C-alpha cells in the first residue's frame, strides 16, 4: 500500500488533543510527515527481506547462513532469481528419502519432467518373466534419475588439452544437489536422452 505525506498529516492530526492549541496545518506535523512516510516505506521494504524468495538486500547474509553458494554452484554464475530459488529450496527443504522428495527437488532445479527408476526388484530368477532385467542384489542400492530433455553436449576441439573428454554433457548443478541429498548408502545414476 502506498502511503503519502497527506496520510500521515491526517493520521497525526487525528491523534491531536481537541482544542485550539494544535491545528492540522501546524509546521511540526507537516514537517514530520515525510520522515514517517519514509520510515513506513523502509519497514515495508525490510519485510520483503524476511522471505528468501523476495530478499535482495540481505541475500548475501541469507546465503552465508545457509552455506550457499556451495560446491554445486560456483559463485557469480546465477541470476538473482536463481539465487532466491536455490535459497528458498534450501531454507524450506522438507527432508525425505522418497521418490516424491527428489522429484520435487529436481522440479525446483528446473527439471520438472524428470523421473526416477529404481532397481529394487531383486535378482533375476528362473521364475522371473523374460522381460525383467537382470540385476544382482547390489543393484538395490542404485537408482537412476532420468532427465527430461537432452542437455547441450560439448565436443572436444583441437585447442583442448589431451585430458579433455571427447564429449561431455549433463546438468552439473542438478547432479550435484541430488548427489548431496541422496542417502549415503545409495548410488545415483543420471541418464540423459
JSON list of C-alpha atoms in Angstrom, two decimals:
[
{"chain": "A", "resi": 1, "resn": "UNK", "atom": "CA", "xyz": [0.00, 0.00, 0.00]},
{"chain": "A", "resi": 2, "resn": "UNK", "atom": "CA", "xyz": [1.42, 3.38, -0.98]},
{"chain": "A", "resi": 3, "resn": "UNK", "atom": "CA", "xyz": [1.31, 5.86, 1.86]},
{"chain": "A", "resi": 4, "resn": "UNK", "atom": "CA", "xyz": [1.51, 9.60, 1.16]},
{"chain": "A", "resi": 5, "resn": "UNK", "atom": "CA", "xyz": [2.54, 12.56, 3.29]},
{"chain": "A", "resi": 6, "resn": "UNK", "atom": "CA", "xyz": [-1.11, 13.60, 3.45]},
{"chain": "A", "resi": 7, "resn": "UNK", "atom": "CA", "xyz": [-2.00, 10.25, 5.01]},
{"chain": "A", "resi": 8, "resn": "UNK", "atom": "CA", "xyz": [0.45, 10.90, 7.83]},
{"chain": "A", "resi": 9, "resn": "UNK", "atom": "CA", "xyz": [-0.71, 14.50, 8.27]},
{"chain": "A", "resi": 10, "resn": "UNK", "atom": "CA", "xyz": [-4.30, 13.23, 8.62]},
{"chain": "A", "resi": 11, "resn": "UNK", "atom": "CA", "xyz": [-3.20, 10.47, 10.97]},
{"chain": "A", "resi": 12, "resn": "UNK", "atom": "CA", "xyz": [-1.22, 12.79, 13.26]},
{"chain": "A", "resi": 13, "resn": "UNK", "atom": "CA", "xyz": [-4.00, 15.39, 13.17]},
{"chain": "A", "resi": 14, "resn": "UNK", "atom": "CA", "xyz": [-6.47, 12.76, 14.33]},
{"chain": "A", "resi": 15, "resn": "UNK", "atom": "CA", "xyz": [-4.22, 11.95, 17.29]},
{"chain": "A", "resi": 16, "resn": "UNK", "atom": "CA", "xyz": [-4.00, 15.55, 18.50]},
{"chain": "A", "resi": 17, "resn": "UNK", "atom": "CA", "xyz": [-5.95, 16.52, 21.62]},
{"chain": "A", "resi": 18, "resn": "UNK", "atom": "CA", "xyz": [-9.02, 18.62, 20.94]},
{"chain": "A", "resi": 19, "resn": "UNK", "atom": "CA", "xyz": [-8.78, 22.36, 21.32]},
{"chain": "A", "resi": 20, "resn": "UNK", "atom": "CA", "xyz": [-7.18, 25.44, 19.79]},
{"chain": "A", "resi": 21, "resn": "UNK", "atom": "CA", "xyz": [-3.57, 24.57, 20.77]},
{"chain": "A", "resi": 22, "resn": "UNK", "atom": "CA", "xyz": [-2.91, 22.45, 17.66]},
{"chain": "A", "resi": 23, "resn": "UNK", "atom": "CA", "xyz": [-4.11, 22.50, 14.08]},
{"chain": "A", "resi": 24, "resn": "UNK", "atom": "CA", "xyz": [-3.68, 20.17, 11.10]},
{"chain": "A", "resi": 25, "resn": "UNK", "atom": "CA", "xyz": [-1.63, 22.74, 9.23]},
{"chain": "A", "resi": 26, "resn": "UNK", "atom": "CA", "xyz": [0.95, 23.04, 12.03]},
{"chain": "A", "resi": 27, "resn": "UNK", "atom": "CA", "xyz": [4.54, 23.10, 10.61]},
{"chain": "A", "resi": 28, "resn": "UNK", "atom": "CA", "xyz": [5.65, 20.41, 13.10]},
{"chain": "A", "resi": 29, "resn": "UNK", "atom": "CA", "xyz": [3.03, 17.98, 11.80]},
{"chain": "A", "resi": 30, "resn": "UNK", "atom": "CA", "xyz": [3.67, 18.84, 8.15]},
{"chain": "A", "resi": 31, "resn": "UNK", "atom": "CA", "xyz": [7.45, 18.54, 8.68]},
{"chain": "A", "resi": 32, "resn": "UNK", "atom": "CA", "xyz": [7.24, 15.14, 10.44]},
{"chain": "A", "resi": 33, "resn": "UNK", "atom": "CA", "xyz": [5.02, 13.51, 7.80]},
{"chain": "A", "resi": 34, "resn": "UNK", "atom": "CA", "xyz": [7.76, 12.88, 5.16]},
{"chain": "A", "resi": 35, "resn": "UNK", "atom": "CA", "xyz": [10.03, 11.24, 7.75]},
{"chain": "A", "resi": 36, "resn": "UNK", "atom": "CA", "xyz": [7.25, 8.95, 8.94]},
{"chain": "A", "resi": 37, "resn": "UNK", "atom": "CA", "xyz": [6.33, 8.06, 5.34]},
{"chain": "A", "resi": 38, "resn": "UNK", "atom": "CA", "xyz": [9.96, 7.13, 4.55]},
{"chain": "A", "resi": 39, "resn": "UNK", "atom": "CA", "xyz": [10.20, 5.05, 7.74]},
{"chain": "A", "resi": 40, "resn": "UNK", "atom": "CA", "xyz": [6.98, 3.26, 6.80]},
{"chain": "A", "resi": 41, "resn": "UNK", "atom": "CA", "xyz": [8.21, 2.53, 3.26]},
{"chain": "A", "resi": 42, "resn": "UNK", "atom": "CA", "xyz": [11.55, 1.29, 4.59]},
{"chain": "A", "resi": 43, "resn": "UNK", "atom": "CA", "xyz": [9.75, -1.04, 7.01]},
{"chain": "A", "resi": 44, "resn": "UNK", "atom": "CA", "xyz": [7.71, -2.40, 4.09]},
{"chain": "A", "resi": 45, "resn": "UNK", "atom": "CA", "xyz": [10.92, -2.94, 2.11]},
{"chain": "A", "resi": 46, "resn": "UNK", "atom": "CA", "xyz": [12.53, -4.79, 5.01]},
{"chain": "A", "resi": 47, "resn": "UNK", "atom": "CA", "xyz": [9.53, -7.10, 5.31]},
{"chain": "A", "resi": 48, "resn": "UNK", "atom": "CA", "xyz": [10.46, -8.45, 1.86]},
{"chain": "A", "resi": 49, "resn": "UNK", "atom": "CA", "xyz": [13.88, -9.42, 3.25]},
{"chain": "A", "resi": 50, "resn": "UNK", "atom": "CA", "xyz": [12.29, -11.87, 5.70]},
{"chain": "A", "resi": 51, "resn": "UNK", "atom": "CA", "xyz": [11.29, -14.20, 2.88]},
{"chain": "A", "resi": 52, "resn": "UNK", "atom": "CA", "xyz": [14.14, -15.92, 0.96]},
{"chain": "A", "resi": 53, "resn": "UNK", "atom": "CA", "xyz": [12.03, -15.81, -2.22]},
{"chain": "A", "resi": 54, "resn": "UNK", "atom": "CA", "xyz": [11.94, -11.98, -2.21]},
{"chain": "A", "resi": 55, "resn": "UNK", "atom": "CA", "xyz": [15.16, -10.98, -0.47]},
{"chain": "A", "resi": 56, "resn": "UNK", "atom": "CA", "xyz": [17.55, -8.72, -2.34]},
{"chain": "A", "resi": 57, "resn": "UNK", "atom": "CA", "xyz": [19.44, -6.58, 0.18]},
{"chain": "A", "resi": 58, "resn": "UNK", "atom": "CA", "xyz": [20.10, -9.40, 2.64]},
{"chain": "A", "resi": 59, "resn": "UNK", "atom": "CA", "xyz": [20.60, -12.22, 0.16]},
{"chain": "A", "resi": 60, "resn": "UNK", "atom": "CA", "xyz": [24.33, -12.45, 0.93]},
{"chain": "A", "resi": 61, "resn": "UNK", "atom": "CA", "xyz": [23.58, -12.86, 4.64]},
{"chain": "A", "resi": 62, "resn": "UNK", "atom": "CA", "xyz": [20.90, -15.45, 3.91]},
{"chain": "A", "resi": 63, "resn": "UNK", "atom": "CA", "xyz": [23.32, -17.39, 1.71]},
{"chain": "A", "resi": 64, "resn": "UNK", "atom": "CA", "xyz": [26.06, -17.24, 4.35]},
{"chain": "A", "resi": 65, "resn": "UNK", "atom": "CA", "xyz": [23.68, -18.62, 6.99]},
{"chain": "A", "resi": 66, "resn": "UNK", "atom": "CA", "xyz": [22.62, -21.44, 4.64]},
{"chain": "A", "resi": 67, "resn": "UNK", "atom": "CA", "xyz": [26.07, -22.34, 3.34]},
{"chain": "A", "resi": 68, "resn": "UNK", "atom": "CA", "xyz": [25.41, -21.06, -0.16]},
{"chain": "A", "resi": 69, "resn": "UNK", "atom": "CA", "xyz": [26.78, -20.88, -2.74]},
{"chain": "A", "resi": 70, "resn": "UNK", "atom": "CA", "xyz": [28.11, -24.37, -2.27]},
{"chain": "A", "resi": 71, "resn": "UNK", "atom": "CA", "xyz": [30.28, -26.57, -4.45]},
{"chain": "A", "resi": 72, "resn": "UNK", "atom": "CA", "xyz": [27.27, -27.31, -6.67]},
{"chain": "A", "resi": 73, "resn": "UNK", "atom": "CA", "xyz": [27.06, -23.77, -7.98]},
{"chain": "A", "resi": 74, "resn": "UNK", "atom": "CA", "xyz": [30.13, -21.58, -8.49]},
{"chain": "A", "resi": 75, "resn": "UNK", "atom": "CA", "xyz": [29.96, -18.06, -7.11]},
{"chain": "A", "resi": 76, "resn": "UNK", "atom": "CA", "xyz": [28.74, -15.43, -9.55]},
{"chain": "A", "resi": 77, "resn": "UNK", "atom": "CA", "xyz": [27.13, -17.78, -12.07]},
{"chain": "A", "resi": 78, "resn": "UNK", "atom": "CA", "xyz": [23.50, -17.33, -11.07]},
{"chain": "A", "resi": 79, "resn": "UNK", "atom": "CA", "xyz": [20.95, -14.58, -11.56]},
{"chain": "A", "resi": 80, "resn": "UNK", "atom": "CA", "xyz": [19.22, -13.03, -8.56]},
{"chain": "A", "resi": 81, "resn": "UNK", "atom": "CA", "xyz": [16.09, -15.07, -9.26]},
{"chain": "A", "resi": 82, "resn": "UNK", "atom": "CA", "xyz": [18.09, -18.32, -9.40]},
{"chain": "A", "resi": 83, "resn": "UNK", "atom": "CA", "xyz": [19.83, -17.43, -6.15]},
{"chain": "A", "resi": 84, "resn": "UNK", "atom": "CA", "xyz": [16.46, -16.74, -4.50]},
{"chain": "A", "resi": 85, "resn": "UNK", "atom": "CA", "xyz": [15.03, -20.04, -5.76]},
{"chain": "A", "resi": 86, "resn": "UNK", "atom": "CA", "xyz": [18.04, -22.03, -4.55]},
{"chain": "A", "resi": 87, "resn": "UNK", "atom": "CA", "xyz": [17.90, -20.25, -1.20]},
{"chain": "A", "resi": 88, "resn": "UNK", "atom": "CA", "xyz": [14.17, -20.93, -0.88]},
{"chain": "A", "resi": 89, "resn": "UNK", "atom": "CA", "xyz": [14.71, -24.59, -1.73]},
{"chain": "A", "resi": 90, "resn": "UNK", "atom": "CA", "xyz": [17.41, -24.87, 0.94]},
{"chain": "A", "resi": 91, "resn": "UNK", "atom": "CA", "xyz": [15.58, -22.93, 3.68]},
{"chain": "A", "resi": 92, "resn": "UNK", "atom": "CA", "xyz": [12.21, -24.58, 3.16]},
{"chain": "A", "resi": 93, "resn": "UNK", "atom": "CA", "xyz": [13.57, -28.05, 2.47]},
{"chain": "A", "resi": 94, "resn": "UNK", "atom": "CA", "xyz": [11.37, -30.69, 4.00]},
{"chain": "A", "resi": 95, "resn": "UNK", "atom": "CA", "xyz": [13.55, -33.76, 4.09]},
{"chain": "A", "resi": 96, "resn": "UNK", "atom": "CA", "xyz": [12.64, -37.18, 2.89]},
{"chain": "A", "resi": 97, "resn": "UNK", "atom": "CA", "xyz": [14.06, -40.19, 1.19]},
{"chain": "A", "resi": 98, "resn": "UNK", "atom": "CA", "xyz": [11.13, -40.97, -1.03]},
{"chain": "A", "resi": 99, "resn": "UNK", "atom": "CA", "xyz": [10.76, -40.54, -4.75]},
{"chain": "A", "resi": 100, "resn": "UNK", "atom": "CA", "xyz": [8.42, -37.53, -4.47]},
{"chain": "A", "resi": 101, "resn": "UNK", "atom": "CA", "xyz": [11.03, -35.60, -2.44]},
{"chain": "A", "resi": 102, "resn": "UNK", "atom": "CA", "xyz": [13.70, -35.99, -5.13]},
{"chain": "A", "resi": 103, "resn": "UNK", "atom": "CA", "xyz": [11.28, -35.21, -7.95]},
{"chain": "A", "resi": 104, "resn": "UNK", "atom": "CA", "xyz": [10.27, -32.01, -6.13]},
{"chain": "A", "resi": 105, "resn": "UNK", "atom": "CA", "xyz": [13.95, -31.06, -5.80]},
{"chain": "A", "resi": 106, "resn": "UNK", "atom": "CA", "xyz": [14.52, -31.72, -9.49]},
{"chain": "A", "resi": 107, "resn": "UNK", "atom": "CA", "xyz": [11.49, -29.59, -10.36]},
{"chain": "A", "resi": 108, "resn": "UNK", "atom": "CA", "xyz": [12.89, -26.75, -8.22]},
{"chain": "A", "resi": 109, "resn": "UNK", "atom": "CA", "xyz": [16.15, -27.07, -10.15]},
{"chain": "A", "resi": 110, "resn": "UNK", "atom": "CA", "xyz": [14.35, -26.66, -13.47]},
{"chain": "A", "resi": 111, "resn": "UNK", "atom": "CA", "xyz": [13.81, -30.33, -14.36]},
{"chain": "A", "resi": 112, "resn": "UNK", "atom": "CA", "xyz": [10.06, -30.79, -13.78]},
{"chain": "A", "resi": 113, "resn": "UNK", "atom": "CA", "xyz": [9.72, -33.74, -16.17]},
{"chain": "A", "resi": 114, "resn": "UNK", "atom": "CA", "xyz": [12.40, -35.91, -14.57]},
{"chain": "A", "resi": 115, "resn": "UNK", "atom": "CA", "xyz": [11.57, -39.45, -13.50]},
{"chain": "A", "resi": 116, "resn": "UNK", "atom": "CA", "xyz": [13.25, -41.96, -11.23]},
{"chain": "A", "resi": 117, "resn": "UNK", "atom": "CA", "xyz": [13.99, -45.61, -11.95]},
{"chain": "A", "resi": 118, "resn": "UNK", "atom": "CA", "xyz": [14.63, -47.93, -9.03]},
{"chain": "A", "resi": 119, "resn": "UNK", "atom": "CA", "xyz": [16.32, -51.29, -9.30]},
{"chain": "A", "resi": 120, "resn": "UNK", "atom": "CA", "xyz": [14.71, -52.90, -6.29]},
{"chain": "A", "resi": 121, "resn": "UNK", "atom": "CA", "xyz": [13.04, -55.94, -7.83]},
{"chain": "A", "resi": 122, "resn": "UNK", "atom": "CA", "xyz": [15.85, -58.21, -6.77]},
{"chain": "A", "resi": 123, "resn": "UNK", "atom": "CA", "xyz": [17.96, -60.58, -8.82]},
{"chain": "A", "resi": 124, "resn": "UNK", "atom": "CA", "xyz": [16.71, -62.38, -11.91]},
{"chain": "A", "resi": 125, "resn": "UNK", "atom": "CA", "xyz": [15.47, -65.91, -11.14]},
{"chain": "A", "resi": 126, "resn": "UNK", "atom": "CA", "xyz": [14.26, -68.89, -13.09]},
{"chain": "A", "resi": 127, "resn": "UNK", "atom": "CA", "xyz": [10.70, -67.87, -12.31]},
{"chain": "A", "resi": 128, "resn": "UNK", "atom": "CA", "xyz": [11.22, -64.25, -13.46]},
{"chain": "A", "resi": 129, "resn": "UNK", "atom": "CA", "xyz": [9.45, -63.01, -16.56]},
{"chain": "A", "resi": 130, "resn": "UNK", "atom": "CA", "xyz": [11.53, -62.83, -19.72]},
{"chain": "A", "resi": 131, "resn": "UNK", "atom": "CA", "xyz": [11.04, -59.07, -19.87]},
{"chain": "A", "resi": 132, "resn": "UNK", "atom": "CA", "xyz": [12.54, -58.42, -16.43]},
{"chain": "A", "resi": 133, "resn": "UNK", "atom": "CA", "xyz": [16.04, -57.00, -16.24]},
{"chain": "A", "resi": 134, "resn": "UNK", "atom": "CA", "xyz": [18.97, -58.96, -14.90]},
{"chain": "A", "resi": 135, "resn": "UNK", "atom": "CA", "xyz": [20.21, -57.33, -11.70]},
{"chain": "A", "resi": 136, "resn": "UNK", "atom": "CA", "xyz": [22.43, -58.58, -8.94]},
{"chain": "A", "resi": 137, "resn": "UNK", "atom": "CA", "xyz": [21.48, -57.93, -5.32]},
{"chain": "A", "resi": 138, "resn": "UNK", "atom": "CA", "xyz": [23.83, -54.90, -5.17]},
{"chain": "A", "resi": 139, "resn": "UNK", "atom": "CA", "xyz": [21.56, -53.03, -7.58]},
{"chain": "A", "resi": 140, "resn": "UNK", "atom": "CA", "xyz": [19.03, -52.40, -4.80]},
{"chain": "A", "resi": 141, "resn": "UNK", "atom": "CA", "xyz": [21.40, -49.60, -3.68]},
{"chain": "A", "resi": 142, "resn": "UNK", "atom": "CA", "xyz": [21.33, -47.90, -7.10]},
{"chain": "A", "resi": 143, "resn": "UNK", "atom": "CA", "xyz": [18.69, -45.60, -8.52]},
{"chain": "A", "resi": 144, "resn": "UNK", "atom": "CA", "xyz": [18.56, -43.62, -11.71]},
{"chain": "A", "resi": 145, "resn": "UNK", "atom": "CA", "xyz": [17.39, -40.09, -12.45]},
{"chain": "A", "resi": 146, "resn": "UNK", "atom": "CA", "xyz": [16.03, -39.85, -15.98]},
{"chain": "A", "resi": 147, "resn": "UNK", "atom": "CA", "xyz": [16.44, -36.27, -17.12]},
{"chain": "A", "resi": 148, "resn": "UNK", "atom": "CA", "xyz": [13.51, -34.89, -19.13]},
{"chain": "A", "resi": 149, "resn": "UNK", "atom": "CA", "xyz": [15.29, -33.28, -22.06]},
{"chain": "A", "resi": 150, "resn": "UNK", "atom": "CA", "xyz": [18.59, -33.55, -23.85]},
{"chain": "A", "resi": 151, "resn": "UNK", "atom": "CA", "xyz": [21.29, -31.31, -22.45]},
{"chain": "A", "resi": 152, "resn": "UNK", "atom": "CA", "xyz": [23.63, -29.49, -24.77]},
{"chain": "A", "resi": 153, "resn": "UNK", "atom": "CA", "xyz": [26.69, -31.59, -25.42]},
{"chain": "A", "resi": 154, "resn": "UNK", "atom": "CA", "xyz": [30.13, -30.07, -25.64]},
{"chain": "A", "resi": 155, "resn": "UNK", "atom": "CA", "xyz": [32.58, -31.64, -28.06]},
{"chain": "A", "resi": 156, "resn": "UNK", "atom": "CA", "xyz": [36.36, -31.64, -27.76]},
{"chain": "A", "resi": 157, "resn": "UNK", "atom": "CA", "xyz": [38.12, -29.17, -30.03]},
{"chain": "A", "resi": 158, "resn": "UNK", "atom": "CA", "xyz": [41.62, -29.06, -31.48]},
{"chain": "A", "resi": 159, "resn": "UNK", "atom": "CA", "xyz": [42.67, -26.49, -28.88]},
{"chain": "A", "resi": 160, "resn": "UNK", "atom": "CA", "xyz": [41.60, -28.57, -25.86]},
{"chain": "A", "resi": 161, "resn": "UNK", "atom": "CA", "xyz": [44.06, -30.41, -23.63]},
{"chain": "A", "resi": 162, "resn": "UNK", "atom": "CA", "xyz": [44.71, -34.11, -24.12]},
{"chain": "A", "resi": 163, "resn": "UNK", "atom": "CA", "xyz": [42.82, -35.00, -20.96]},
{"chain": "A", "resi": 164, "resn": "UNK", "atom": "CA", "xyz": [39.62, -33.25, -22.12]},
{"chain": "A", "resi": 165, "resn": "UNK", "atom": "CA", "xyz": [36.80, -35.73, -22.81]},
{"chain": "A", "resi": 166, "resn": "UNK", "atom": "CA", "xyz": [35.83, -36.20, -26.45]},
{"chain": "A", "resi": 167, "resn": "UNK", "atom": "CA", "xyz": [32.29, -35.21, -25.49]},
{"chain": "A", "resi": 168, "resn": "UNK", "atom": "CA", "xyz": [30.66, -34.24, -22.22]},
{"chain": "A", "resi": 169, "resn": "UNK", "atom": "CA", "xyz": [27.14, -33.27, -21.22]},
{"chain": "A", "resi": 170, "resn": "UNK", "atom": "CA", "xyz": [24.90, -33.11, -18.22]},
{"chain": "A", "resi": 171, "resn": "UNK", "atom": "CA", "xyz": [23.39, -30.74, -15.70]},
{"chain": "A", "resi": 172, "resn": "UNK", "atom": "CA", "xyz": [26.15, -30.49, -13.12]},
{"chain": "A", "resi": 173, "resn": "UNK", "atom": "CA", "xyz": [24.04, -28.42, -10.71]},
{"chain": "A", "resi": 174, "resn": "UNK", "atom": "CA", "xyz": [21.16, -30.90, -10.59]},
{"chain": "A", "resi": 175, "resn": "UNK", "atom": "CA", "xyz": [23.58, -33.84, -10.35]},
{"chain": "A", "resi": 176, "resn": "UNK", "atom": "CA", "xyz": [25.49, -32.21, -7.51]},
{"chain": "A", "resi": 177, "resn": "UNK", "atom": "CA", "xyz": [22.39, -31.30, -5.50]},
{"chain": "A", "resi": 178, "resn": "UNK", "atom": "CA", "xyz": [20.75, -34.72, -5.87]},
{"chain": "A", "resi": 179, "resn": "UNK", "atom": "CA", "xyz": [24.02, -36.49, -5.06]},
{"chain": "A", "resi": 180, "resn": "UNK", "atom": "CA", "xyz": [24.34, -34.41, -1.88]},
{"chain": "A", "resi": 181, "resn": "UNK", "atom": "CA", "xyz": [20.75, -35.17, -0.85]},
{"chain": "A", "resi": 182, "resn": "UNK", "atom": "CA", "xyz": [20.72, -38.89, -1.63]},
{"chain": "A", "resi": 183, "resn": "UNK", "atom": "CA", "xyz": [21.02, -41.40, 1.22]},
{"chain": "A", "resi": 184, "resn": "UNK", "atom": "CA", "xyz": [24.64, -42.22, 1.95]},
{"chain": "A", "resi": 185, "resn": "UNK", "atom": "CA", "xyz": [24.21, -45.94, 1.27]},
{"chain": "A", "resi": 186, "resn": "UNK", "atom": "CA", "xyz": [22.87, -45.40, -2.26]},
{"chain": "A", "resi": 187, "resn": "UNK", "atom": "CA", "xyz": [24.36, -44.51, -5.63]},
{"chain": "A", "resi": 188, "resn": "UNK", "atom": "CA", "xyz": [22.66, -42.23, -8.14]},
{"chain": "A", "resi": 189, "resn": "UNK", "atom": "CA", "xyz": [22.97, -42.65, -11.89]},
{"chain": "A", "resi": 190, "resn": "UNK", "atom": "CA", "xyz": [21.94, -39.85, -14.25]},
{"chain": "A", "resi": 191, "resn": "UNK", "atom": "CA", "xyz": [20.51, -40.70, -17.64]},
{"chain": "A", "resi": 192, "resn": "UNK", "atom": "CA", "xyz": [20.17, -38.14, -20.43]},
{"chain": "A", "resi": 193, "resn": "UNK", "atom": "CA", "xyz": [18.05, -38.83, -23.52]}
]
